[in-house]
Coordinates of C-alpha atoms in Angstrom, one line a residue:
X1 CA -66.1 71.2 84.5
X2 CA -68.5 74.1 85.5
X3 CA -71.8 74.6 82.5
X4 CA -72.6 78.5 81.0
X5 CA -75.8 78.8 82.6
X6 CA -77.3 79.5 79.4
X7 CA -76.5 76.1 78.5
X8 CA -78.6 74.7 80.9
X9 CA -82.1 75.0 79.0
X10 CA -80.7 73.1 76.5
X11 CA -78.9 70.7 78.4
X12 CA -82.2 70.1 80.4
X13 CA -84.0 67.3 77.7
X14 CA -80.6 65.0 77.5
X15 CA -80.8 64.8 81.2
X16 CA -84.7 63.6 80.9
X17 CA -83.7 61.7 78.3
X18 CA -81.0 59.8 79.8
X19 CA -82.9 59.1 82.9
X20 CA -85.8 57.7 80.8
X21 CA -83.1 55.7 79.0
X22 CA -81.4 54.6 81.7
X23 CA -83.9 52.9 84.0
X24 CA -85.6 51.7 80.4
X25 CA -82.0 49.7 80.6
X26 CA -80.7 51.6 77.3
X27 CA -77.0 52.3 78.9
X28 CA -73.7 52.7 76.9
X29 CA -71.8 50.4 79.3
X30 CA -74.1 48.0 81.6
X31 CA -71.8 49.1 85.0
X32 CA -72.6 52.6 84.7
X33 CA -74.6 53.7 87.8
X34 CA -77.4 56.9 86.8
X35 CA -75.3 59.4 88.7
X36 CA -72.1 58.5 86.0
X37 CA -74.4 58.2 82.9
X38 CA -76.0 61.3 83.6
X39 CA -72.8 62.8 84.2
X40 CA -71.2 61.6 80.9
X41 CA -74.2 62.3 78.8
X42 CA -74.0 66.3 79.9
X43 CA -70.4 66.7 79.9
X44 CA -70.6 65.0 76.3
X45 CA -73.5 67.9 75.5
X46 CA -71.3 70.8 76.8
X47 CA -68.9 70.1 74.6
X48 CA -70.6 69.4 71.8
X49 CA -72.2 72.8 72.0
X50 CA -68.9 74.5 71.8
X51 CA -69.5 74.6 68.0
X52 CA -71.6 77.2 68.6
X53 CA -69.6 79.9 70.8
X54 CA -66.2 81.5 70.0
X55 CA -63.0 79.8 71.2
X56 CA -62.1 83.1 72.4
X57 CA -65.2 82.8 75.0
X58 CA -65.4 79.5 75.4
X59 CA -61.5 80.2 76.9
X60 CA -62.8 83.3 78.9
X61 CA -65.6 81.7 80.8
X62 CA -63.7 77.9 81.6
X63 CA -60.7 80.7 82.6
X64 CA -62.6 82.0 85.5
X65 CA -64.8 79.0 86.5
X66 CA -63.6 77.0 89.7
X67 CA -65.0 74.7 92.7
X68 CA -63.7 77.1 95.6
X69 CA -61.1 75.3 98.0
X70 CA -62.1 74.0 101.8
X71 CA -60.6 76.0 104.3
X72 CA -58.2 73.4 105.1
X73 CA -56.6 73.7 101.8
X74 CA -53.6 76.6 101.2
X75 CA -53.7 78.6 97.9
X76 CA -50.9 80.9 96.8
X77 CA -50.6 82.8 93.6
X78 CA -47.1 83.1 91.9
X79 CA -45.5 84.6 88.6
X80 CA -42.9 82.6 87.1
X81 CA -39.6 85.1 85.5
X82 CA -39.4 85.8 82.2
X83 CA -35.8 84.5 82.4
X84 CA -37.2 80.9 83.1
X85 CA -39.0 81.3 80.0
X86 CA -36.1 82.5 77.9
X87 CA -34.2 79.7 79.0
X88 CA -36.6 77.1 78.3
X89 CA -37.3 78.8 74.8
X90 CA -33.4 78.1 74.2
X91 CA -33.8 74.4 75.1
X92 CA -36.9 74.1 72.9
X93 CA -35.2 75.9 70.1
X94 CA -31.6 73.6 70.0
X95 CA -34.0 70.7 69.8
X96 CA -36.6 71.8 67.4
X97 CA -33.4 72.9 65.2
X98 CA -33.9 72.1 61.5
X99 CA -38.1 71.3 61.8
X100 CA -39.1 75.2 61.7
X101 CA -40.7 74.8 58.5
X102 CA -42.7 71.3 60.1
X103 CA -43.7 73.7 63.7
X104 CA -45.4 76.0 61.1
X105 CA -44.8 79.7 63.0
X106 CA -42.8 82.5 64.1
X107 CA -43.4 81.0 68.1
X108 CA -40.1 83.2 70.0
X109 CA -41.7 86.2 68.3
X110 CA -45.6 84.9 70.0
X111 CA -47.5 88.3 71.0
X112 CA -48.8 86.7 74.0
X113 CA -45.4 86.1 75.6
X114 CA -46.4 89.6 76.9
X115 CA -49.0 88.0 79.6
X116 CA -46.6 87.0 82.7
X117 CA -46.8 83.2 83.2
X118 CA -49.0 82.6 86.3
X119 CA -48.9 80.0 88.7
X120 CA -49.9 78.9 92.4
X121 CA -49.2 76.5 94.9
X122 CA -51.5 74.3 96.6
X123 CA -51.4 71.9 99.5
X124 CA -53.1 70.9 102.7
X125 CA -52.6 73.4 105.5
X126 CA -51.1 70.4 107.8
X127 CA -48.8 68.8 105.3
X128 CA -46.0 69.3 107.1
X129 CA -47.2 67.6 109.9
X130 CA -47.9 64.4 108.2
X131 CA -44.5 63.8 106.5
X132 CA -40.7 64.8 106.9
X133 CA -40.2 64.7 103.5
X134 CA -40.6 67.5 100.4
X135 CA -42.9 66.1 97.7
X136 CA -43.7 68.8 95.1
X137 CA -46.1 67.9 91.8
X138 CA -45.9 69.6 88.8
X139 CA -49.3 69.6 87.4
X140 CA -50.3 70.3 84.2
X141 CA -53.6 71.1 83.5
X142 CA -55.7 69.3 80.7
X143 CA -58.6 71.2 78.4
X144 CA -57.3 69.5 74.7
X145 CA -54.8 72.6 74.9
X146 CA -57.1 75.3 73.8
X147 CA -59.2 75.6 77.3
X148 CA -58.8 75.1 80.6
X149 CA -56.9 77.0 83.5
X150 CA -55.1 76.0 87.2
X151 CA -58.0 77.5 88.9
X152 CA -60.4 75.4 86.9
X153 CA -58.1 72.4 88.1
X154 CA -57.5 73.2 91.8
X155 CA -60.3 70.8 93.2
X156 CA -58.6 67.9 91.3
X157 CA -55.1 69.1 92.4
X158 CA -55.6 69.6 96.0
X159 CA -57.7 65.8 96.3
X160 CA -53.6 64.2 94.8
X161 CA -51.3 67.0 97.1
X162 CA -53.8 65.7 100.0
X163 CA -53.3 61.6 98.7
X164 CA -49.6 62.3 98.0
X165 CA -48.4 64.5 101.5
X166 CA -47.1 66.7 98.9
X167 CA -47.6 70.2 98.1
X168 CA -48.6 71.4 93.9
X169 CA -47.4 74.0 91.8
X170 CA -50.1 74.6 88.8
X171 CA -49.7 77.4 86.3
X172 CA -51.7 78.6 83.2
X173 CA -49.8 77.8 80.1
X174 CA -50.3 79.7 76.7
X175 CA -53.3 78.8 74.8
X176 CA -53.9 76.8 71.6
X177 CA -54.7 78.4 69.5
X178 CA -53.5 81.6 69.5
X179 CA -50.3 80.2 70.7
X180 CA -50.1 76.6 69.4
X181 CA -46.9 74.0 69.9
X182 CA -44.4 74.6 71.5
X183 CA -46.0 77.6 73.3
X184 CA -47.5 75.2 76.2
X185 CA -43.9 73.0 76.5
X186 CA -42.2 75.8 76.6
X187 CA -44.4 77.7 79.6
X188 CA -44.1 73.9 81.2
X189 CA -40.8 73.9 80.7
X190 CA -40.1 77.4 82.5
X191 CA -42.1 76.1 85.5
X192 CA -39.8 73.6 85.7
X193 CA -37.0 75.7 85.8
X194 CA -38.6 78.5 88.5
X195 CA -38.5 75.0 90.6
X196 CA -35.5 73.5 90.8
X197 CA -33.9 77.4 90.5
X198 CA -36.2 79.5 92.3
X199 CA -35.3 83.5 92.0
X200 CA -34.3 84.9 95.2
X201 CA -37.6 86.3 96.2
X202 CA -39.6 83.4 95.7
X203 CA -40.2 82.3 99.3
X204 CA -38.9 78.7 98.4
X205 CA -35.5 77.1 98.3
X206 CA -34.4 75.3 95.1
X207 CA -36.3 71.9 94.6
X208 CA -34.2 68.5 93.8
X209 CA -35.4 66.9 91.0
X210 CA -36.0 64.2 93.1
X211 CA -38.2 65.7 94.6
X212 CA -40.4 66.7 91.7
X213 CA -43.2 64.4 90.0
X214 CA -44.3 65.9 86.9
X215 CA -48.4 65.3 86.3
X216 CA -51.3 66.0 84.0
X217 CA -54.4 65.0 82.6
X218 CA -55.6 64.6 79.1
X219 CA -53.1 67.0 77.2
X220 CA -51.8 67.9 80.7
X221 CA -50.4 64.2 80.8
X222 CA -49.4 64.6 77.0
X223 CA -47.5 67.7 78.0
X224 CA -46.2 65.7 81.2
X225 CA -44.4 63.4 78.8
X226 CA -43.0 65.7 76.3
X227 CA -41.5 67.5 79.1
X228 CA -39.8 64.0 80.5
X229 CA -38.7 63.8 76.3
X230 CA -37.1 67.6 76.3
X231 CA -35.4 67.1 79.6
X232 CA -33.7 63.7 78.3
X233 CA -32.9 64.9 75.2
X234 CA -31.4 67.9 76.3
X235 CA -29.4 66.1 79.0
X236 CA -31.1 68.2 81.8
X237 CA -32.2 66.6 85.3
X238 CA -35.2 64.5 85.2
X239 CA -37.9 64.7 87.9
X240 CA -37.7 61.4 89.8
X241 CA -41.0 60.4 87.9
X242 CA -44.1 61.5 85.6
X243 CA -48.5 60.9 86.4
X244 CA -50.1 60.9 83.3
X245 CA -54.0 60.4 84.1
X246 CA -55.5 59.9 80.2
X247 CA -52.6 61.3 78.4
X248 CA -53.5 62.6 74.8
X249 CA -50.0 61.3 73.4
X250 CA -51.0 60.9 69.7
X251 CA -52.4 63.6 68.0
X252 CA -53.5 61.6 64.7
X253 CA -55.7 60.0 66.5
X254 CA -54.9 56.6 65.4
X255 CA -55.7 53.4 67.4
X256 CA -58.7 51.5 67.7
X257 CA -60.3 52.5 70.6
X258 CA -60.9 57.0 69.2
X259 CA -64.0 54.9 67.3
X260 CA -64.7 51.7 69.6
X261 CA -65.6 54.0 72.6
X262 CA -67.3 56.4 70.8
X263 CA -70.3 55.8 72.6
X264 CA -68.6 55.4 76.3
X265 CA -66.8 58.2 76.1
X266 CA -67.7 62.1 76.8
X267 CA -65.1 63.4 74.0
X268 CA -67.0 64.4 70.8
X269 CA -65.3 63.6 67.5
X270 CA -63.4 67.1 67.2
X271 CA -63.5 70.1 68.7
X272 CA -64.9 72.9 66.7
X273 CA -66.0 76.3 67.4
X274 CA -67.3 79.3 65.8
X275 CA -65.8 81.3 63.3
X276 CA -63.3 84.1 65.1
X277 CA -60.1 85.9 65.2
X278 CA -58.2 83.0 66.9
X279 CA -59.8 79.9 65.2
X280 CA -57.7 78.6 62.2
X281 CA -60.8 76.8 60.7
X282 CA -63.2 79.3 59.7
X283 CA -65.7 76.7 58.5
X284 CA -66.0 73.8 60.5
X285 CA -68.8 72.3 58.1
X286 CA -66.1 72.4 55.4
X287 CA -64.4 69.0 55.6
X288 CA -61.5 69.5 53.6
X289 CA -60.7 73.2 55.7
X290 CA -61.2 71.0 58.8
X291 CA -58.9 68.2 57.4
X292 CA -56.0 71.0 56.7
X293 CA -55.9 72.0 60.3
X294 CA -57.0 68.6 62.3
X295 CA -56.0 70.1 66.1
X296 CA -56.0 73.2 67.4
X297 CA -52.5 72.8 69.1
X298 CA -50.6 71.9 66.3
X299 CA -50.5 72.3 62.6
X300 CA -50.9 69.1 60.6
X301 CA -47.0 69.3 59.4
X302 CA -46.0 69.0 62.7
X303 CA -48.0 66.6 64.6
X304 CA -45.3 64.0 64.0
X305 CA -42.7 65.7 66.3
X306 CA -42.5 63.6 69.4
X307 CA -42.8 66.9 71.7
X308 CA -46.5 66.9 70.0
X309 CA -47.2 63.5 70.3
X310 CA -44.9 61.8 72.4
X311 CA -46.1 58.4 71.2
X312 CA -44.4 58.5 68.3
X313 CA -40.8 59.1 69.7
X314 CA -38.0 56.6 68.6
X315 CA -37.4 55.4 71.8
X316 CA -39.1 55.9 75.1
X317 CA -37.0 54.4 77.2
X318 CA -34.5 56.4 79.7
X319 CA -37.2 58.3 81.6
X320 CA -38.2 58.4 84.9
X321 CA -40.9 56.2 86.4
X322 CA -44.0 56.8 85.1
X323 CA -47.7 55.6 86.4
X324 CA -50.3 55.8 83.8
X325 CA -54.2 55.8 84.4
X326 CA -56.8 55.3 82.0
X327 CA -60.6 54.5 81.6
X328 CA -61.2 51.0 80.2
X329 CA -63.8 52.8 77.9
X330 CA -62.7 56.0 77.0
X331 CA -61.4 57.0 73.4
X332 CA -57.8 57.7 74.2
X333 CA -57.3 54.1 76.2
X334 CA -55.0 52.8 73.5
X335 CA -52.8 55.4 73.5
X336 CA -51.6 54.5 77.3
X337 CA -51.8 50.8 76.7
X338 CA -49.9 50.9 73.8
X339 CA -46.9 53.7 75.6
X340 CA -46.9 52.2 78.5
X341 CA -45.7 48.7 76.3
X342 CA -43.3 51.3 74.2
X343 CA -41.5 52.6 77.4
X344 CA -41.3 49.7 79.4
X345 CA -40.0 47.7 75.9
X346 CA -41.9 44.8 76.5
X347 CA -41.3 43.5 73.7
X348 CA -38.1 44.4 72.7
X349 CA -37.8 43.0 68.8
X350 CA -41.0 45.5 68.5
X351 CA -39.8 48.6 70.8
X352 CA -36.2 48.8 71.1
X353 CA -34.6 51.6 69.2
X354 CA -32.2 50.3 66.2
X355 CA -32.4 53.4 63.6
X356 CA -28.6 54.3 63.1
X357 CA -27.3 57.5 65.0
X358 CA -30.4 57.2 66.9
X359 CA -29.7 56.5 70.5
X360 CA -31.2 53.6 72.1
X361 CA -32.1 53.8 76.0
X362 CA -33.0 51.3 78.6
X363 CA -36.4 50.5 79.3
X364 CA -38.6 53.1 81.6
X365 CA -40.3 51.8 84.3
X366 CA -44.5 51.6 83.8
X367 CA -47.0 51.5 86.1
X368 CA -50.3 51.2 84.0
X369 CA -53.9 51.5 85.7
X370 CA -56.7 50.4 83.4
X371 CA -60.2 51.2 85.1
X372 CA -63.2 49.3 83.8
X373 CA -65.7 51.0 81.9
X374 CA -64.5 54.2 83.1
X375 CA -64.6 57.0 80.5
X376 CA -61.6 59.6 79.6
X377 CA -60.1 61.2 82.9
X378 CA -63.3 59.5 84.8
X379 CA -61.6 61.7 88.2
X380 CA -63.2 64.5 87.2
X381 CA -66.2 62.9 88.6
X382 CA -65.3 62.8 92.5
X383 CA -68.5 60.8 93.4
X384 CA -67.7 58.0 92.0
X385 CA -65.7 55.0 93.2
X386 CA -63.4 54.5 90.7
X387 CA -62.1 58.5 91.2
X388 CA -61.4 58.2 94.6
X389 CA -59.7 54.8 93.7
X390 CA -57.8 56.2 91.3
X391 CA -56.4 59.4 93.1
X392 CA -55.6 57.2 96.2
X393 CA -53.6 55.0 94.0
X394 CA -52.1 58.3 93.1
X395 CA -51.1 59.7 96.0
X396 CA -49.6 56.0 96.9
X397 CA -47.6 56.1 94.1
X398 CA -46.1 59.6 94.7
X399 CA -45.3 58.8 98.2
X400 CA -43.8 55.5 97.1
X401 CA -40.7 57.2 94.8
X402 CA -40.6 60.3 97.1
X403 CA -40.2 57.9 100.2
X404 CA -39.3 59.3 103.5
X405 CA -35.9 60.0 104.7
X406 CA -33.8 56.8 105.7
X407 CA -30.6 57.0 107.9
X408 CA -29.3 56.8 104.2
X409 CA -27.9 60.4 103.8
X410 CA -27.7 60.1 100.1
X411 CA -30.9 59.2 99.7
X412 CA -31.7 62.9 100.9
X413 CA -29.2 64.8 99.8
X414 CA -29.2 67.6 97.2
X415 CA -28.5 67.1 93.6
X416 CA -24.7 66.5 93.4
X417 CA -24.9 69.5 90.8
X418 CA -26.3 73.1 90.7
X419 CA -29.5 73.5 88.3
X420 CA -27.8 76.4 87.0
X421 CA -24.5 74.3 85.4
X422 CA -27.0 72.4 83.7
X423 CA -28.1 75.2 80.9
X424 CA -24.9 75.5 79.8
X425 CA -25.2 71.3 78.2
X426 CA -24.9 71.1 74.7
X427 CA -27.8 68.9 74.4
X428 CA -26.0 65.9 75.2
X429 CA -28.1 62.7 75.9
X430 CA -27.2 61.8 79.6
X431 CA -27.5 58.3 80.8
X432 CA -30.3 57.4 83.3
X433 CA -29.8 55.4 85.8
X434 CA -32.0 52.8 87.5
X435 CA -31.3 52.1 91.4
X436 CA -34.6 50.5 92.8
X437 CA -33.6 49.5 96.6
X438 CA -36.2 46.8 97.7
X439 CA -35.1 48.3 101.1
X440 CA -36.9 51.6 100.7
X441 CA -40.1 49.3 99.9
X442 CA -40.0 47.9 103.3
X443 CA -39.0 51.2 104.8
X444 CA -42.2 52.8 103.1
X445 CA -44.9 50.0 104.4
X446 CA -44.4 50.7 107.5
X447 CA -45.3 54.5 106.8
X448 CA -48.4 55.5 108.8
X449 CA -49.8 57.9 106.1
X450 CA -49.5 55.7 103.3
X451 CA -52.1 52.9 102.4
X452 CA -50.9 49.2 103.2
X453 CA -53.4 48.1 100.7
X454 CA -51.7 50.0 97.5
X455 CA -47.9 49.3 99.0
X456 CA -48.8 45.7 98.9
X457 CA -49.4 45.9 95.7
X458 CA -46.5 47.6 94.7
X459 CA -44.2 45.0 96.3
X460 CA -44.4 43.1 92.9
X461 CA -42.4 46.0 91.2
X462 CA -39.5 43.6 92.6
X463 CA -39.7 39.6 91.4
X464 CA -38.8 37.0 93.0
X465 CA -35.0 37.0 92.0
X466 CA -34.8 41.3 93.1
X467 CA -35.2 42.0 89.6
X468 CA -37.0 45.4 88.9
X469 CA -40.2 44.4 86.8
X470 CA -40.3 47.2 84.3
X471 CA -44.1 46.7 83.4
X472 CA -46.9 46.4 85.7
X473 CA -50.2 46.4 84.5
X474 CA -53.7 46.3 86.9
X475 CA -57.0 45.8 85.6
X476 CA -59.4 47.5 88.1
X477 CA -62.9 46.7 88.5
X478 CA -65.8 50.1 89.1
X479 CA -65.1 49.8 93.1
X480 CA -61.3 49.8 92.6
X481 CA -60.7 46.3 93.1
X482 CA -58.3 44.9 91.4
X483 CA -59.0 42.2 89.1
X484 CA -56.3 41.2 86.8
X485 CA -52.1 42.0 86.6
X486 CA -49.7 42.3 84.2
X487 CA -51.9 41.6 81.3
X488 CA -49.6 42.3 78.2
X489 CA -50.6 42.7 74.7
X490 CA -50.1 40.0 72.2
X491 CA -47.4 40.4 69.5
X492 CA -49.6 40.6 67.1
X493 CA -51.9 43.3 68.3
X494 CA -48.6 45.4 68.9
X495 CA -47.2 45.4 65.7
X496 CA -50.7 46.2 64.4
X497 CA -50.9 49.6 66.4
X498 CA -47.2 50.8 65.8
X499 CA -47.9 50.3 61.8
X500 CA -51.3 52.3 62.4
X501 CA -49.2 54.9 64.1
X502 CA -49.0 58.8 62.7
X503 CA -51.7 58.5 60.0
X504 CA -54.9 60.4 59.9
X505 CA -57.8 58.6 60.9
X506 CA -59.4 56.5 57.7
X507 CA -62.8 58.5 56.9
X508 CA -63.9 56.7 54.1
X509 CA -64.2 53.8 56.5
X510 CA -65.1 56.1 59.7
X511 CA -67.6 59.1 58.1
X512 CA -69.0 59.0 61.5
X513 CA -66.3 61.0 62.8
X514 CA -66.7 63.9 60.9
X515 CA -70.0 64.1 62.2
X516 CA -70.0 66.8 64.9

């Protein structure tokens, strides 16, 4: 994330004190390395001083601030149709039917529907010379859904199209909080569409699902999931899977670990920002105006909408395969730990769905990553380790469920139905099915661009008897070793975080986290 120069000055005595600190042996976690702890410590200070700038700027100068790409890397800026949008706004509005009152605001009537949604696709310029095969990522930036921008992005997404062999399509969706929930699904949502039913003058032919992995980081990976809800709710085609690096999936901010990595994390206790024309909280000192509005994306009435925080859905089951990756000390850990359980129905007294007229699907498939001492979306910093880990194990993964064509024709063939016959569904839940072919995973090791290392782990998705293994869990050390698998929670510890689920954190007990 790039600094306002002007922050710099003040910036400049935590960075002498942190290195005074650190070699004095005064370090939040003991495996931090100077370059990470310094690198934590002014993050944490950027955003901190957000309290005292307007939203509005604070969205104006992240908007424009980028790494420039390599020369080896091809970007190309597209607008996605209105009509996507429309059509996605009539999705979002059969499913939202009934909670208007809870989603708080007029949102088809949103004034900044009049700025065209922008995208643009990135990949390396010799993709097509590495693979045979169409891999296309969805990626949703992350920013806490009131900052951030596909520019600001590109030097994360071209490092996973480059890991992948695929090439990314990245757009700016509406803002938070001049366009709160479900402004941002519903720009996701149209992107979605403009993929698998590209206009005529798009330069692209439509994109199989199958073809698609959905991705995002932080809120990205939040919106990444609520997407994967829509589409099976609304009985659309899934993309063949979802990467969700850090997903903020629970708005309340309920588990455990928002206060026990306090001090290992970079994420401050809120975000706040000076009084303005787009900021609901015109007093951020005020703690019972701060308490009325808690996020910026969402009012407080409608945080408990599973399109908000996808955590909190009935059932997650029924999507397609998703690979989760999270810092072993950052504040949102829980929240993947305890989805990644949820979708995969580990424990199925605790998970599976049994509400009446609520349907129940079978378990999703979970790949779960948890990095030690790592802190929230710890890519970011591409010097380290654990990053480059982490995106290689990334661009395994993509290339793993996007294999490369097989003398199987139907593992290559188009979607046995047009995108277009698919907006005219009712909003019927449509059954997923789950075909893993321990064939392809031979097939895929023996692909030269694809690490042997990461496919061999992979081979336990399949157990002993060809079963698919619907949970797999790696612990992975600071140098990307891993060091434990398929840790699972205890009962116990389960039951505990579902019953803490959708309250407000307890501040009597927590005053701390008012504290900005």
């Amino acid at each position: 994330m790039a600094v306002d120069p002007k922050d710099i000055a003040t910036l400049t005595p935590k960075f002498l004190s942190t290195v005074y600190k650190h070699f004095k042996n005064d370090i939040p976690d003991s495996n931090w390395d100077l370059k990470l702890h310094l690198s934590v410590t002014m993050l944490r200070g950027f955003l901190q001083r957000g309290k005292h700038k307007t939203i509005e700027k604070h969205q104006k100068f992240l908007g424009k601030a980028h790494i420039p790409s390599p020369p080896s890397v091809s970007v190309k800026k597209a607008i996605v149709p209105e009509t996507c949008r429309s059509q996605a706004e009539d999705i979002m509005a059969g499913l939202l039917s009934g909670q208007e009152e809870k989603v708080g605001w007029r949102w088809k009537e949103d004034p900044m529907k009049q700025n065209p949604l922008k995208g643009e696709w990135v990949e390396s310029k010799n993709r097509k010379k590495l693979t045979s095969t169409d891999r296309v990522i969805l990626y949703i930036h992350g920013g806490a859904y009131f900052m951030g921008s596909a520019a600001q992005h590109r030097f994360l997404v071209q490092k996973v199209a480059k890991a992948g062999v695929a090439r990314a399509f990245s757009f700016d969706y509406r803002l938070a909080p001049q366009s709160p929930f479900p402004a941002a699904l519903v720009d996701t949502l149209a992107a979605y569409f403009y993929l698998i039913q590209p206009p005529a003058d798009a330069g692209f032919d439509p994109i199989n699902p199958k073809q698609i992995i959905v991705m995002g980081d932080s809120a990205g990976g939040g919106l990444a999931l609520s997407i994967m809800l829509v589409l099976r709710d609304a009985g659309l085609p899934q993309p063949v899977g979802a990467v969700c690096w850090s997903p903020w999936i629970d708005l309340y901010h309920s588990l455990p670990s928002i206060f026990s990595n306090a001090s290992t994390d970079y994420i401050p206790n809120g975000f706040v920002h000076k009084a303005s024309p787009a900021n609901p909280i015109k007093n951020y000192k005020n703690v019972q105006e701060r308490l009325d509005r808690v996020q910026y994306y969402a009012y407080n009435s409608a945080l408990s909408i599973p399109y908000v925080s996808p955590i909190l859905a009935d059932d997650l089951g029924g999507l397609g395969e998703i690979f989760i990756t999270c810092g072993g000390s950052e504040r949102l850990r829980d929240e993947s730990i305890l989805l990644a359980h949820k979708a995969a129905k580990t424990h199925p007294e605790i998970f599976e769905c049994k509400k009446p007229g609520v349907r129940s699907y079978p378990p999703t498939k979970i790949s779960l990553n948890v990095y030690e001492a790592m802190p929230h979306v710890f890519q970011l910093f591409l010097f380290h380790p654990a990053a480059s880990n982490a995106i290689k194990r990334t661009g395994a993964f993509i290339q793993k469920i996007i294999p490369e064509p097989t003398n199987d024709v139907s593992s290559c063939s188009s979607h046995s139905s047009s995108p277009h016959s698919s907006f005219s569904s009712s909003h019927h839940h449509r059954e997923i099915e789950v075909n893993i072919n321990s064939n392809i995973l031979k097939q895929k090791k023996s692909s030269s661009s694809l690490s042997l290392q990461f496919i061999d782990e992979e081979l336990d998705d399949i157990n002993e008897d060809g079963e698919v293994n619907y949970f797999t869990n790696k612990h992975i050390d600071i140098n990307g070793n891993c060091k434990r698998t398929n840790d699972m929670l205890d009962e116990g510890t389960l039951h505990e975080w579902v019953n803490m689920l959708g309250k407000l954190p307890d501040l009597e007990a927590h005053p701390e986290f008012m504290d900005i």
